Every structure is written in C-alpha cells, then in structure tokens.
Amino acid sequence: MKGVGKAEFKVPGGKLIRARVEVMNGKVRFVRFTGDFFMTPEEDLEELESRLIGMEADPDRAGEAVISYFKAKGTSIVGGTPEDFAHVLAMAIRSA
Amino acid sequence: MEAWRFLDLEEADGYWNMAVDEAIAKARGEGRVPNTLRFYMWRPSAVIIGFFQSVEEEVDQEECKRQGIDIVRRISGGGAVLNSSDGVFTYTIAVGGDDPRIMGGIVDSYRVLCGGLIEGLSILGLKGEFKPINDIVVGGRKISGNAQVRKYGVVLHHGTLLIDFDPHLMARVLRISEEKLRDKMLREAEERVTTIRRELGRDVSLREVRDAMFEGFKRALKVELVPGRLSRYEEELARELREKYSSPEWIYRR
C-alpha cells in the first residue's frame, strides 16, 4: 500500500506551510515541508524530515513528533509554530 | 559616527547577486570586513524563491524560459518575488549578530533595518509603513518585501523596492497558492502591490531612488556610509558560491 498526501495551511497572520508525504505499508517514506516561512537554523527542517522517515503514518503521532523535535531543538520559526507544522503534516498524512 | 561600508548600485545576474550576499555575510562573520550596505539590480530578470520554497510549487518554469527569466533560490526564507531588471531596486545589509540594532527579536530587527527604506521613501515624499512580519506598505499596498537569514554569526537582511511593476508578467511566472488567495480575499496583485512610480504619479529615475535610499539608510541607521568595494576574499568566495547558486542541486533542492 502506497500513497502520496499533500496539504497546505496559511497561518493566520503568518506564512504558508505545505507538506508532502509519501506513505508505504503504513510507514512514512518521505516528508517535505515547503513554504514562505523563516526558520533558524535552517538545517533543522531537513533533519526533522529525515527523522520522520520510518515512523508510523499516524497523523497524531507524526504531529507530536514534529512538535517535540522543534521544542527540543529550540528552533526559531517566524510565520508559524511547531503546532502549525504538526497540523499540516497530520492533514497530509490523512490525505495519503 | 559609526562607519559602514557602502557598495554602490551595480547590475548583475541573480546567481552572482546571491553569491555576493553570502560572500559578504561570511566575510563579515570572519571579521574581515565591516558592516555593509549594498545596492544592486538584476539582469536578466529573475524569479527568486525563498530557501524553503519549491520551484515546482512557486514558478511556471516554461513561462520563465520563454521570457528569459532566471530562477534563483536565495539563502533566506520568505516568499517568491519577480525581480524585473528595470523595475526592482534591491539592497542587502550584513550586520554583526551582536549589533544592538538587531538585538530586540527577529520582527523588531526587520522593523529597524527596514527603517532605511521607510526614511528613503519619505525623502521621495511617500509614507511607507512597516507591516510585520517583513513587508513595507504605502497606502496599505506592498512596495517592499524583505528577508533575513542568521548565519556566520551575522544577520544578512535583503529586500526589494518596487519602482515599476508588471502585474501581468508576475501573474504569468509565479504560481499563486489557492490558500493564500483565499486568505487575501482574492484581491488582485494590482490592488495589493504598488510602486514608487504609481505612488508618485510620475516617472522616477533609478538615480533618484538610489540617492533617496542612500540618505534614508544613513539617517535611519545613524551611520556614515563609506563607499567601498568587495574585498579580494569576497570576490573569490562569490565566484565559488556562484557555482552553488546556479547549480540544479541548489535551485531544485526543495
């Protein structure tokens, strides 16, 4: 079983966040966040994306993983919050 | 008065322009050059996307090819813009990460550094206002978009100022997201964006804009702007970095 999910969310008063996810056999195979937000350090996004690979493709758990990653890293995000990224990823997984 | 280096208006392609910005930031971070303000123009015109954007999602690549417009990814976040070769004035600031001007938080540092353009606009007779997170508006319409990246221990802040603008060309080369359109109540680009020419209701020369912005930054940042040039180190670095910025691996990395 393989599926591709996509979602986008315009943060009110903030920026646009998109997620594209590939799911295979119930696991996350690929994740990519894109958008016009700002993030420092920028490397954190790629690290998060690679850490999500292999996770169970469960919208809530994947969302929680996003939030705990950003919180643990102390990533600075302008135009959105860790919760916004979690929300977009959960939507993308649901649509896969 | 504190002295900054000033790199006066030059015209180059987008890959070189972005390579120079990063070279300046790196050299500034290594303490080889002073804080710097740079003015420049783009030739050929380019669509420039934010670091976290995807070319496929933001740009009509076929249309760019037809129009001879480059596609450039910058090192800073933010959204896609069309830097047309005649209509868009661009500037860059590289300032040490410990500078008191940028210590008040990210949005506040945009406000402070955008102050130069707002002061410059007032010299031209226009009332610009900072609109968080990173825009400057005149009469509620966007005239300038700005972006920052914190790297090498430096704040690299760069942005655009619209002198003239072709909404039809912009609509052809940029893909506008459905969500974003909905959020902005489907207002047309013509209604959301303005230019110096439109606001002044007359033709305005690049020289006039340059002179006003030079004076504006001097006043707003309370610095002396000392005309200078790229160091040999920066030139060499920029030549290397241009390879990166013009490579498909960089342009299509997201």
Coordinates of C-alpha atoms in Angstrom, one line a residue, chain A residues 12-94:
Chain A
P12 CA -3.4 33.4 10.1
G13 CA -1.2 36.5 10.3
G14 CA 1.7 34.3 9.4
K15 CA 3.1 32.3 6.4
L16 CA 2.1 29.5 4.2
I17 CA 3.2 25.9 5.1
R18 CA 2.9 23.0 2.8
A19 CA 3.6 19.3 3.4
R20 CA 4.0 16.5 1.0
V21 CA 4.2 13.0 2.4
E22 CA 4.7 9.5 0.9
V23 CA 3.3 6.6 2.9
M24 CA 4.2 2.9 2.3
N25 CA 2.9 -0.1 4.3
G26 CA 1.7 2.3 7.0
K27 CA 5.0 4.0 7.4
V28 CA 6.3 7.4 6.4
R29 CA 8.6 7.0 3.5
F30 CA 9.2 10.7 2.6
V31 CA 8.3 14.1 4.0
R32 CA 8.9 17.5 2.6
F33 CA 7.8 20.8 4.1
T34 CA 7.8 23.9 1.9
G35 CA 6.6 27.5 2.2
D36 CA 7.5 31.1 2.7
F37 CA 8.2 30.8 6.5
F38 CA 11.5 31.6 8.1
M39 CA 13.4 29.1 10.2
T40 CA 16.8 29.3 12.1
P41 CA 18.9 27.3 11.9
E42 CA 17.6 26.3 8.5
E43 CA 19.2 22.8 8.7
D44 CA 16.7 21.8 11.3
L45 CA 14.0 21.3 8.7
E46 CA 15.9 18.7 6.8
E47 CA 16.9 16.9 9.9
L48 CA 13.3 16.8 11.0
E49 CA 12.2 15.4 7.6
S50 CA 14.8 12.7 7.8
R51 CA 13.9 11.8 11.4
L52 CA 10.2 11.3 10.4
I53 CA 11.1 8.7 7.8
G54 CA 10.2 5.2 9.0
M55 CA 7.6 6.4 11.6
E56 CA 4.2 5.0 11.7
A57 CA 2.0 7.1 9.4
D58 CA -0.4 8.1 12.2
P59 CA -1.5 11.8 11.9
D60 CA -1.4 12.4 15.7
R61 CA 1.8 10.7 16.4
A62 CA 3.6 12.2 13.5
G63 CA 2.3 15.6 14.6
E64 CA 3.6 15.0 18.1
A65 CA 7.0 14.1 16.7
V66 CA 7.2 17.4 14.9
I67 CA 6.3 19.4 17.9
S68 CA 8.7 17.6 20.2
Y69 CA 11.5 17.9 17.7
F70 CA 11.2 21.7 17.3
K71 CA 10.8 22.1 21.1
A72 CA 13.8 20.0 21.9
K73 CA 15.9 21.8 19.3
G74 CA 14.7 25.3 20.2
T75 CA 14.3 26.0 16.5
S76 CA 13.3 29.6 15.9
I77 CA 10.3 29.8 13.4
V78 CA 8.8 33.0 12.1
G79 CA 5.4 32.9 10.4
G80 CA 4.2 29.7 12.1
T81 CA 4.6 27.5 15.1
P82 CA 5.6 23.9 15.7
E83 CA 1.9 23.1 16.1
D84 CA 1.2 24.6 12.6
F85 CA 3.8 22.3 11.1
A86 CA 2.3 19.3 13.0
H87 CA -1.2 20.3 11.8
V88 CA -0.1 20.4 8.1
L89 CA 1.7 17.1 8.4
A90 CA -1.3 15.4 10.0
M91 CA -3.5 16.7 7.2
A92 CA -1.1 15.5 4.6
I93 CA -1.0 12.0 6.2
R94 CA -4.8 11.9 6.4

